[in-house]
Short mmCIF file of C-alpha atoms in Angstrom, two decimals:
data_model
loop_
_atom_site.label_atom_id
_atom_site.label_comp_id
_atom_site.label_asym_id
_atom_site.label_seq_id
_atom_site.Cartn_x
_atom_site.Cartn_y
_atom_site.Cartn_z
CA UNK A 1 56.41 145.29 144.41
CA UNK A 2 59.23 146.12 146.77
CA UNK A 3 62.84 145.23 145.82
CA UNK A 4 65.17 144.21 148.33
CA UNK A 5 67.59 146.79 148.43
CA UNK A 6 70.26 144.36 149.04
CA UNK A 7 69.89 142.40 146.40
CA UNK A 8 69.73 145.49 143.98
CA UNK A 9 73.29 146.45 145.21
CA UNK A 10 74.37 142.87 144.50
CA UNK A 11 73.22 142.71 141.18
CA UNK A 12 74.47 146.22 140.44
CA UNK A 13 78.25 144.74 141.43
CA UNK A 14 77.76 141.78 139.51
CA UNK A 15 76.51 143.96 136.51
CA UNK A 16 79.91 146.77 136.98
CA UNK A 17 82.40 143.53 137.37
CA UNK A 18 81.33 142.01 134.41
CA UNK A 19 81.32 145.21 132.30
CA UNK A 20 84.91 145.94 133.76
CA UNK A 21 86.13 142.03 132.28
CA UNK A 22 84.58 142.73 129.14
CA UNK A 23 85.83 145.92 128.39
CA UNK A 24 89.22 145.13 129.80
CA UNK A 25 92.02 144.55 127.27
CA UNK A 26 93.20 141.38 126.13
CA UNK A 27 96.85 140.74 125.76
CA UNK A 28 97.09 139.30 122.12
CA UNK A 29 100.82 138.65 122.96
CA UNK A 30 101.55 134.90 123.57
CA UNK A 31 105.04 133.95 124.75
CA UNK A 32 106.35 131.08 122.40
CA UNK A 33 109.56 129.46 122.29
CA UNK A 34 111.69 129.23 119.21
CA UNK A 35 111.11 125.31 119.19
CA UNK A 36 107.18 125.98 118.62
CA UNK A 37 108.01 127.76 115.49
CA UNK A 38 110.25 124.29 113.85
CA UNK A 39 109.42 123.51 110.11
CA UNK A 40 111.34 120.96 109.39
CA UNK A 41 112.30 117.44 111.37
CA UNK A 42 114.76 114.88 110.05
CA UNK A 43 116.33 111.96 111.23
CA UNK A 44 119.73 110.47 110.25
CA UNK A 45 123.02 108.39 111.06
CA UNK A 46 126.22 110.49 111.92
CA UNK A 47 128.79 108.60 109.72
CA UNK A 48 131.72 111.35 110.56
CA UNK A 49 132.56 114.22 112.60
CA UNK A 50 133.94 116.56 110.00
CA UNK A 51 135.38 119.33 112.92
CA UNK A 52 133.80 120.76 115.76
CA UNK A 53 130.59 121.73 114.37
CA UNK A 54 130.37 120.07 110.61
CA UNK A 55 129.18 116.27 110.78
CA UNK A 56 128.78 114.00 107.93
CA UNK A 57 124.57 112.26 108.55
CA UNK A 58 122.76 109.70 105.97
CA UNK A 59 119.32 110.51 105.98
CA UNK A 60 117.04 108.01 107.29
CA UNK A 61 114.14 108.18 104.79
CA UNK A 62 116.09 109.33 101.76
CA UNK A 63 119.36 107.14 102.63
CA UNK A 64 121.40 111.02 101.53
CA UNK A 65 124.16 111.83 102.76
CA UNK A 66 124.93 115.71 104.03
CA UNK A 67 127.21 117.71 105.69
CA UNK A 68 125.36 119.30 108.42
CA UNK A 69 126.83 122.42 109.86
CA UNK A 70 125.20 122.94 113.53
CA UNK A 71 123.47 125.86 114.06
CA UNK A 72 124.14 128.30 116.86
CA UNK A 73 127.86 127.87 117.72
CA UNK A 74 131.34 128.97 115.42
CA UNK A 75 134.13 126.50 116.50
CA UNK A 76 137.67 126.74 115.58
CA UNK A 77 139.14 125.30 112.23
CA UNK A 78 141.25 122.24 112.16
CA UNK A 79 142.31 123.13 108.86
CA UNK A 80 142.49 126.46 107.59
CA UNK A 81 142.62 127.27 103.85
CA UNK A 82 144.58 130.61 104.26
CA UNK A 83 147.11 129.68 106.42
CA UNK A 84 147.05 125.53 106.06
CA UNK A 85 147.19 125.25 110.01
CA UNK A 86 144.68 124.26 112.61
CA UNK A 87 143.35 127.41 114.47
CA UNK A 88 144.14 126.85 118.58
CA UNK A 89 141.52 124.76 119.95
CA UNK A 90 140.45 123.51 116.41
CA UNK A 91 141.19 119.46 117.45
CA UNK A 92 139.66 120.22 121.09
CA UNK A 93 136.07 121.21 119.74
CA UNK A 94 136.27 118.23 117.29
CA UNK A 95 137.04 115.87 119.52
CA UNK A 96 134.40 117.14 121.98
CA UNK A 97 131.97 116.48 118.89
CA UNK A 98 133.13 113.01 118.22
CA UNK A 99 132.42 111.98 122.04
CA UNK A 100 128.90 113.83 122.07
CA UNK A 101 128.16 112.24 118.69
CA UNK A 102 129.97 109.25 118.26
CA UNK A 103 129.91 107.49 114.54
CA UNK A 104 126.37 105.38 114.39
CA UNK A 105 124.45 107.42 116.54
CA UNK A 106 121.07 108.82 115.93
CA UNK A 107 120.04 112.60 115.68
CA UNK A 108 117.41 114.39 114.99
CA UNK A 109 117.41 117.73 112.80
CA UNK A 110 115.08 120.60 112.92
CA UNK A 111 115.30 123.89 111.78
CA UNK A 112 113.20 127.19 111.42
CA UNK A 113 113.62 127.06 107.40
CA UNK A 114 114.52 123.89 105.63
CA UNK A 115 116.06 125.71 102.84
CA UNK A 116 118.91 127.21 105.50
CA UNK A 117 122.17 126.51 104.33
CA UNK A 118 125.36 127.81 104.79
CA UNK A 119 129.03 127.51 102.92
CA UNK A 120 129.26 125.03 100.00
CA UNK A 121 125.58 124.62 101.10
CA UNK A 122 125.85 122.92 103.82
CA UNK A 123 122.26 122.53 105.36
CA UNK A 124 122.31 124.28 108.69
CA UNK A 125 120.44 122.62 111.77
CA UNK A 126 120.06 122.22 114.99
CA UNK A 127 121.08 118.47 116.13
CA UNK A 128 119.73 117.04 118.85
CA UNK A 129 121.73 113.41 120.03
CA UNK A 130 119.51 110.44 120.93
CA UNK A 131 120.00 109.32 124.23
CA UNK A 132 119.52 105.60 124.78
CA UNK A 133 118.97 105.64 128.48
CA UNK A 134 116.05 108.06 128.06
CA UNK A 135 115.05 106.85 124.57
CA UNK A 136 114.55 110.39 123.78
CA UNK A 137 116.86 113.18 121.05
CA UNK A 138 117.98 115.43 123.98
CA UNK A 139 121.33 115.97 123.81
CA UNK A 140 121.43 119.41 121.80
CA UNK A 141 124.90 119.29 120.54
CA UNK A 142 125.40 122.99 119.89
CA UNK A 143 124.67 123.97 123.40
CA UNK A 144 127.41 120.92 124.75
CA UNK A 145 129.35 122.34 122.95
CA UNK A 146 129.13 126.06 124.22
CA UNK A 147 129.04 124.83 127.29
CA UNK A 148 132.21 123.19 127.39
CA UNK A 149 133.60 126.28 126.04
CA UNK A 150 134.30 124.83 122.05
CA UNK A 151 133.01 127.81 119.97
CA UNK A 152 131.51 131.40 119.33
CA UNK A 153 127.77 132.58 118.65
CA UNK A 154 127.21 131.72 115.32
CA UNK A 155 123.79 132.84 113.60
CA UNK A 156 122.10 133.82 109.82
CA UNK A 157 119.37 135.73 109.28
CA UNK A 158 116.55 132.95 109.26
CA UNK A 159 117.38 131.05 111.95
CA UNK A 160 118.22 133.64 114.44
CA UNK A 161 115.44 132.65 116.98
CA UNK A 162 117.28 129.32 117.49
CA UNK A 163 120.92 130.67 117.53
CA UNK A 164 119.43 132.88 120.38
CA UNK A 165 119.17 130.03 122.48
CA UNK A 166 123.10 129.90 122.98
CA UNK A 167 123.95 133.09 123.33
CA UNK A 168 123.81 132.94 127.53
CA UNK A 169 125.55 129.99 127.57
CA UNK A 170 128.79 130.99 125.66
CA UNK A 171 128.83 133.65 127.51
CA UNK A 172 128.75 131.63 130.56
CA UNK A 173 131.82 129.54 129.36
CA UNK A 174 133.63 132.68 128.27
CA UNK A 175 133.05 133.97 132.18
CA UNK A 176 134.15 130.52 133.39
CA UNK A 177 137.16 130.62 130.84
CA UNK A 178 136.44 126.93 129.85
CA UNK A 179 137.62 125.35 126.67
CA UNK A 180 138.66 128.14 123.82
CA UNK A 181 138.18 131.06 127.17
CA UNK A 182 141.03 129.60 129.11
CA UNK A 183 144.10 131.96 128.71
CA UNK A 184 146.42 128.90 129.16
CA UNK A 185 144.88 126.81 126.49
CA UNK A 186 146.64 128.87 123.63
CA UNK A 187 148.77 131.50 125.33
CA UNK A 188 147.12 135.27 125.81
CA UNK A 189 148.23 136.21 122.46
CA UNK A 190 145.82 133.96 121.00
CA UNK A 191 142.88 134.43 123.52
CA UNK A 192 139.70 134.64 121.32
CA UNK A 193 137.28 137.59 121.87
CA UNK A 194 133.53 137.49 122.11
CA UNK A 195 132.70 138.76 118.46
CA UNK A 196 129.92 137.53 117.15
CA UNK A 197 129.59 135.92 113.50
CA UNK A 198 126.69 137.10 111.34
CA UNK A 199 125.99 135.51 108.08
CA UNK A 200 123.44 136.95 105.85
CA UNK A 201 122.25 134.52 103.48
#
């Protein structure tokens, strides 16, 4: 029985392509966002703004009040235990947070590790404020503070992936000379540098 040469050639090409596809290495790397690795989601209500990077939040489920430390940004102090004076930009940073997260606003707290905590055992969280217009928790407080130039980059080892989201924003603020990066805010002698604060728990 004669076999059509064109059909034979086509079949051979199909088999060759199939074999190539099967033998081709598969890239097993899956690109993910830090948001995909969130292990803890909590909701609460802002009761007070302590300073530029700390809030007191009442948990919606337990009713417990906690001092929540923002992940990703370290703002100037409003009161220093060592020299007992506010650092330059400290009150500006606090005012900015009060505007972004006024008392009574709902917030959502996210973390890669629910046990993440800073000094004085303050829970470290990414804090998203409720937007009544969009009806979503879509205002990242640390991002908004970083964008306005009110802090250095801050991270801890077990939340480093989330903290990395803010590095470029802070770098941009520094280049634009806004917030604490504005040399006219406190004078050239007190102009901060871009040092990174890394805390190992």
